[in-house]
Amino acid sequence: MLRAIYPGSFDPVTNGHLDIIKRASRIADELIIGVLKNKTKSSLFSMEERVTMLEQVVAGYGNVSVMSFEGLLAGFARRLDAGVVIRGLRAAGDFTYECRMSQANSALYPGLETLFLPAAPEYSHISSSMVKEIASYGGDTGLFVPQTVALQLKQKFAGRDLVS
Ligand code: ADP
């Protein structure tokens, strides 16, 4: 029984994340999306909003669930008795950092493995920060995120340009 965690900020979830979720859900018996409450990075969407958006878009998967967590990923994996962490790799530059994180995680929780899934070419350019930037200028993010997320991005930025 393979229980895997797919951790990230998901601020917000994109089509690239969804592709990884779809592929990982075929590999793992159970996939838990771990939404990180980040101490240092401030997020556009609240934890509740990020979790709700994810729950909406993974509703069709019987073996995927969404949880929030704070602190070390190794601790979260230990508490859930998960043996595998899933990470997506978009570009070669991601690898050095991800490799170090994976080594630290398995030092903290021996036996914890990281499985890297290469981004599909059609999604490899998509990142949460890119869609936030597009939305901040009033652009349509519908090509990069699920419709429900595109709508929430639009609402988040509506009227913001009137402020500053
Ligand atoms: P983090 O802040 O931990 O990088 P993200 O929410 O940005 O969190 O990403 C979570 C995971 O999803 C990471 O492993 C990241 O590499 C991966 N990822 C992000 N965007 C894509 C994409 N377009 N295609 C494939 N994987 C992606």
mmCIF file of C-alpha atoms and ligand atoms in Angstrom:
data_model
loop_
_atom_site.group_PDB
_atom_site.id
_atom_site.type_symbol
_atom_site.label_atom_id
_atom_site.label_comp_id
_atom_site.label_asym_id
_atom_site.label_seq_id
_atom_site.Cartn_x
_atom_site.Cartn_y
_atom_site.Cartn_z
ATOM 1 C CA MET A 1 0.000 0.000 0.000
ATOM 2 C CA LEU A 2 1.725 3.143 -1.223
ATOM 3 C CA ARG A 3 0.701 6.352 0.513
ATOM 4 C CA ALA A 4 2.248 9.420 -1.102
ATOM 5 C CA ILE A 5 2.263 13.122 -0.264
ATOM 6 C CA TYR A 6 2.363 15.833 -2.910
ATOM 7 C CA PRO A 7 3.442 18.955 -1.002
ATOM 8 C CA GLY A 8 3.453 22.556 -2.154
ATOM 9 C CA SER A 9 2.080 26.041 -1.699
ATOM 10 C CA PHE A 10 -0.573 25.705 -4.426
ATOM 11 C CA ASP A 11 -1.103 29.478 -4.420
ATOM 12 C CA PRO A 12 -3.157 28.743 -6.522
ATOM 13 C CA VAL A 13 -3.355 25.260 -8.048
ATOM 14 C CA THR A 14 -2.502 25.280 -11.778
ATOM 15 C CA ASN A 15 -3.000 22.889 -14.704
ATOM 16 C CA GLY A 16 0.652 21.852 -14.190
ATOM 17 C CA HIS A 17 -0.091 20.760 -10.610
ATOM 18 C CA LEU A 18 -3.215 18.968 -11.803
ATOM 19 C CA ASP A 19 -1.243 16.987 -14.359
ATOM 20 C CA ILE A 20 1.151 15.829 -11.627
ATOM 21 C CA ILE A 21 -1.817 14.950 -9.381
ATOM 22 C CA LYS A 22 -3.421 12.893 -12.166
ATOM 23 C CA ARG A 23 -0.200 10.989 -12.884
ATOM 24 C CA ALA A 24 0.729 10.486 -9.221
ATOM 25 C CA SER A 25 -2.771 9.200 -8.421
ATOM 26 C CA ARG A 26 -2.127 6.350 -10.871
ATOM 27 C CA ILE A 27 1.134 5.436 -9.158
ATOM 28 C CA ALA A 28 0.127 5.749 -5.496
ATOM 29 C CA ASP A 29 -2.687 3.848 -3.815
ATOM 30 C CA GLU A 30 -3.432 6.954 -1.806
ATOM 31 C CA LEU A 31 -2.316 10.491 -2.612
ATOM 32 C CA ILE A 32 -2.472 13.277 -0.052
ATOM 33 C CA ILE A 33 -1.965 16.813 -1.281
ATOM 34 C CA GLY A 34 -0.179 18.672 1.500
ATOM 35 C CA VAL A 35 -0.783 22.409 1.398
ATOM 36 C CA LEU A 36 2.045 24.172 3.164
ATOM 37 C CA LYS A 37 1.465 27.031 5.534
ATOM 38 C CA ASN A 38 4.608 28.952 4.754
ATOM 39 C CA LYS A 39 6.143 31.097 7.482
ATOM 40 C CA THR A 40 8.356 33.113 5.153
ATOM 41 C CA LYS A 41 6.414 33.303 1.859
ATOM 42 C CA SER A 42 3.227 35.337 2.008
ATOM 43 C CA SER A 43 0.430 33.932 -0.106
ATOM 44 C CA LEU A 44 -2.241 35.566 -2.240
ATOM 45 C CA PHE A 45 -4.879 33.025 -1.241
ATOM 46 C CA SER A 46 -5.569 32.040 2.362
ATOM 47 C CA MET A 47 -4.974 28.470 3.442
ATOM 48 C CA GLU A 48 -8.727 27.859 3.433
ATOM 49 C CA GLU A 49 -9.073 29.210 -0.127
ATOM 50 C CA ARG A 50 -6.147 27.119 -1.402
ATOM 51 C CA VAL A 51 -7.505 23.938 0.203
ATOM 52 C CA THR A 52 -11.050 24.574 -1.075
ATOM 53 C CA MET A 53 -9.869 25.200 -4.663
ATOM 54 C CA LEU A 54 -7.840 21.984 -4.579
ATOM 55 C CA GLU A 55 -10.745 19.999 -3.137
ATOM 56 C CA GLN A 56 -12.979 21.245 -5.951
ATOM 57 C CA VAL A 57 -10.562 20.247 -8.704
ATOM 58 C CA VAL A 58 -9.670 16.801 -7.316
ATOM 59 C CA ALA A 59 -13.241 15.858 -6.412
ATOM 60 C CA GLY A 60 -13.317 13.265 -9.207
ATOM 61 C CA TYR A 61 -10.392 11.244 -7.823
ATOM 62 C CA GLY A 62 -11.313 8.502 -5.362
ATOM 63 C CA ASN A 63 -7.792 8.169 -3.920
ATOM 64 C CA VAL A 64 -6.788 11.833 -3.593
ATOM 65 C CA SER A 65 -7.349 14.009 -0.518
ATOM 66 C CA VAL A 66 -6.213 17.460 0.583
ATOM 67 C CA MET A 67 -4.690 18.441 3.936
ATOM 68 C CA SER A 68 -2.866 21.492 5.227
ATOM 69 C CA PHE A 69 0.361 21.277 7.195
ATOM 70 C CA GLU A 70 2.827 23.469 8.988
ATOM 71 C CA GLY A 71 6.479 22.833 9.711
ATOM 72 C CA LEU A 72 8.654 20.067 8.371
ATOM 73 C CA LEU A 73 7.505 17.868 5.529
ATOM 74 C CA ALA A 74 9.370 14.931 7.115
ATOM 75 C CA GLY A 75 7.251 15.315 10.269
ATOM 76 C CA PHE A 76 4.041 15.498 8.254
ATOM 77 C CA ALA A 77 5.019 12.346 6.308
ATOM 78 C CA ARG A 78 5.875 10.515 9.532
ATOM 79 C CA ARG A 79 2.554 11.439 11.163
ATOM 80 C CA LEU A 80 0.650 10.166 8.113
ATOM 81 C CA ASP A 81 2.851 7.106 7.734
ATOM 82 C CA ALA A 82 3.529 8.099 4.115
ATOM 83 C CA GLY A 83 6.550 6.554 2.394
ATOM 84 C CA VAL A 84 6.835 8.703 -0.708
ATOM 85 C CA VAL A 85 6.945 12.418 -1.524
ATOM 86 C CA ILE A 86 5.992 13.475 -5.041
ATOM 87 C CA ARG A 87 7.605 16.548 -6.606
ATOM 88 C CA GLY A 88 7.295 17.908 -10.121
ATOM 89 C CA LEU A 89 10.371 19.030 -12.030
ATOM 90 C CA ARG A 90 9.899 21.784 -14.571
ATOM 91 C CA ALA A 91 13.453 22.648 -15.545
ATOM 92 C CA ALA A 92 16.960 21.426 -14.851
ATOM 93 C CA GLY A 93 17.367 24.316 -12.429
ATOM 94 C CA ASP A 94 14.739 22.798 -10.113
ATOM 95 C CA PHE A 95 16.819 19.673 -9.661
ATOM 96 C CA THR A 96 19.679 20.910 -7.443
ATOM 97 C CA TYR A 97 17.340 22.383 -4.845
ATOM 98 C CA GLU A 98 14.912 19.462 -5.002
ATOM 99 C CA CYS A 99 17.712 16.924 -4.651
ATOM 100 C CA ARG A 100 18.983 18.636 -1.473
ATOM 101 C CA MET A 101 15.467 18.810 -0.016
ATOM 102 C CA SER A 102 14.954 15.140 -0.733
ATOM 103 C CA GLN A 103 18.247 14.233 0.977
ATOM 104 C CA ALA A 104 17.344 16.340 4.024
ATOM 105 C CA ASN A 105 13.897 14.758 4.213
ATOM 106 C CA SER A 106 15.219 11.222 4.145
ATOM 107 C CA ALA A 107 17.837 12.111 6.767
ATOM 108 C CA LEU A 108 15.052 13.406 9.030
ATOM 109 C CA TYR A 109 12.740 10.490 8.287
ATOM 110 C CA PRO A 110 14.790 7.488 7.163
ATOM 111 C CA GLY A 111 13.142 5.510 4.412
ATOM 112 C CA LEU A 112 11.180 8.454 3.037
ATOM 113 C CA GLU A 113 11.668 8.505 -0.737
ATOM 114 C CA THR A 114 11.085 11.356 -3.186
ATOM 115 C CA LEU A 115 9.676 10.590 -6.585
ATOM 116 C CA PHE A 116 10.293 13.272 -9.229
ATOM 117 C CA LEU A 117 7.849 13.500 -12.093
ATOM 118 C CA PRO A 118 8.991 15.554 -15.087
ATOM 119 C CA ALA A 119 6.528 18.283 -16.063
ATOM 120 C CA ALA A 120 4.639 17.536 -19.254
ATOM 121 C CA PRO A 121 5.979 19.823 -22.049
ATOM 122 C CA GLU A 122 2.621 21.553 -22.444
ATOM 123 C CA TYR A 123 2.634 22.575 -18.760
ATOM 124 C CA SER A 124 6.304 23.081 -17.988
ATOM 125 C CA HIS A 125 6.117 26.877 -18.359
ATOM 126 C CA ILE A 126 3.222 27.248 -15.920
ATOM 127 C CA SER A 127 3.815 28.413 -12.365
ATOM 128 C CA SER A 128 1.570 29.866 -9.680
ATOM 129 C CA SER A 129 3.602 33.087 -9.670
ATOM 130 C CA MET A 130 3.197 33.486 -13.441
ATOM 131 C CA VAL A 131 -0.595 33.145 -13.274
ATOM 132 C CA LYS A 132 -0.749 35.625 -10.385
ATOM 133 C CA GLU A 133 1.222 38.123 -12.415
ATOM 134 C CA ILE A 134 -1.036 37.691 -15.451
ATOM 135 C CA ALA A 135 -4.130 38.061 -13.271
ATOM 136 C CA SER A 136 -2.709 41.149 -11.591
ATOM 137 C CA TYR A 137 -2.661 42.893 -14.994
ATOM 138 C CA GLY A 138 -6.207 41.785 -15.754
ATOM 139 C CA GLY A 139 -5.110 39.008 -18.129
ATOM 140 C CA ASP A 140 -7.069 35.829 -18.701
ATOM 141 C CA THR A 141 -5.546 32.887 -16.819
ATOM 142 C CA GLY A 142 -8.028 30.368 -18.238
ATOM 143 C CA LEU A 143 -5.346 28.641 -20.321
ATOM 144 C CA PHE A 144 -3.210 27.879 -17.267
ATOM 145 C CA VAL A 145 -5.567 27.097 -14.392
ATOM 146 C CA PRO A 146 -8.950 25.385 -13.952
ATOM 147 C CA GLN A 147 -11.942 27.670 -14.658
ATOM 148 C CA THR A 148 -12.960 27.912 -11.019
ATOM 149 C CA VAL A 149 -9.438 29.116 -10.134
ATOM 150 C CA ALA A 150 -9.387 31.621 -13.037
ATOM 151 C CA LEU A 151 -12.597 33.094 -11.664
ATOM 152 C CA GLN A 152 -11.204 33.388 -8.142
ATOM 153 C CA LEU A 153 -8.050 35.067 -9.488
ATOM 154 C CA LYS A 154 -10.182 37.567 -11.363
ATOM 155 C CA GLN A 155 -12.188 38.335 -8.237
ATOM 156 C CA LYS A 156 -9.039 38.672 -6.108
ATOM 157 C CA PHE A 157 -7.615 41.347 -8.361
ATOM 158 C CA ALA A 158 -10.867 43.091 -9.235
ATOM 159 C CA GLY A 159 -10.647 46.704 -8.153
ATOM 160 C CA ARG A 160 -7.090 46.319 -6.819
ATOM 161 C CA ASP A 161 -5.722 48.723 -9.418
ATOM 162 C CA LEU A 162 -7.938 51.428 -7.935
ATOM 163 C CA VAL A 163 -6.130 51.207 -4.602
ATOM 164 C CA SER A 164 -2.505 52.163 -5.263
HETATM 165 P P1 ADP B 1 6.583 24.994 -3.810
HETATM 166 O O1 ADP B 1 6.475 26.367 -3.233
HETATM 167 O O2 ADP B 1 6.786 23.898 -2.810
HETATM 168 O O3 ADP B 1 7.500 24.851 -5.016
HETATM 169 P P2 ADP B 1 4.398 24.912 -5.662
HETATM 170 O O4 ADP B 1 2.957 24.971 -5.297
HETATM 171 O O5 ADP B 1 4.963 26.016 -6.468
HETATM 172 O O6 ADP B 1 5.116 24.728 -4.282
HETATM 173 O O7 ADP B 1 4.701 23.554 -6.403
HETATM 174 C C1 ADP B 1 4.416 22.303 -5.825
HETATM 175 C C2 ADP B 1 5.073 21.219 -6.649
HETATM 176 O O8 ADP B 1 4.522 21.206 -7.959
HETATM 177 C C3 ADP B 1 6.579 21.360 -6.851
HETATM 178 O O9 ADP B 1 7.152 20.072 -6.858
HETATM 179 C C4 ADP B 1 6.689 21.994 -8.212
HETATM 180 O O10 ADP B 1 7.915 21.690 -8.841
HETATM 181 C C5 ADP B 1 5.547 21.315 -8.920
HETATM 182 N N1 ADP B 1 5.047 22.104 -10.050
HETATM 183 C C6 ADP B 1 4.701 23.407 -10.050
HETATM 184 N N2 ADP B 1 4.281 23.802 -11.270
HETATM 185 C C7 ADP B 1 4.382 22.709 -12.073
HETATM 186 C C8 ADP B 1 4.145 22.463 -13.474
HETATM 187 N N3 ADP B 1 3.732 23.427 -14.285
HETATM 188 N N4 ADP B 1 4.347 21.211 -13.946
HETATM 189 C C9 ADP B 1 4.812 20.249 -13.121
HETATM 190 N N5 ADP B 1 5.077 20.407 -11.800
HETATM 191 C C10 ADP B 1 4.868 21.615 -11.282
#
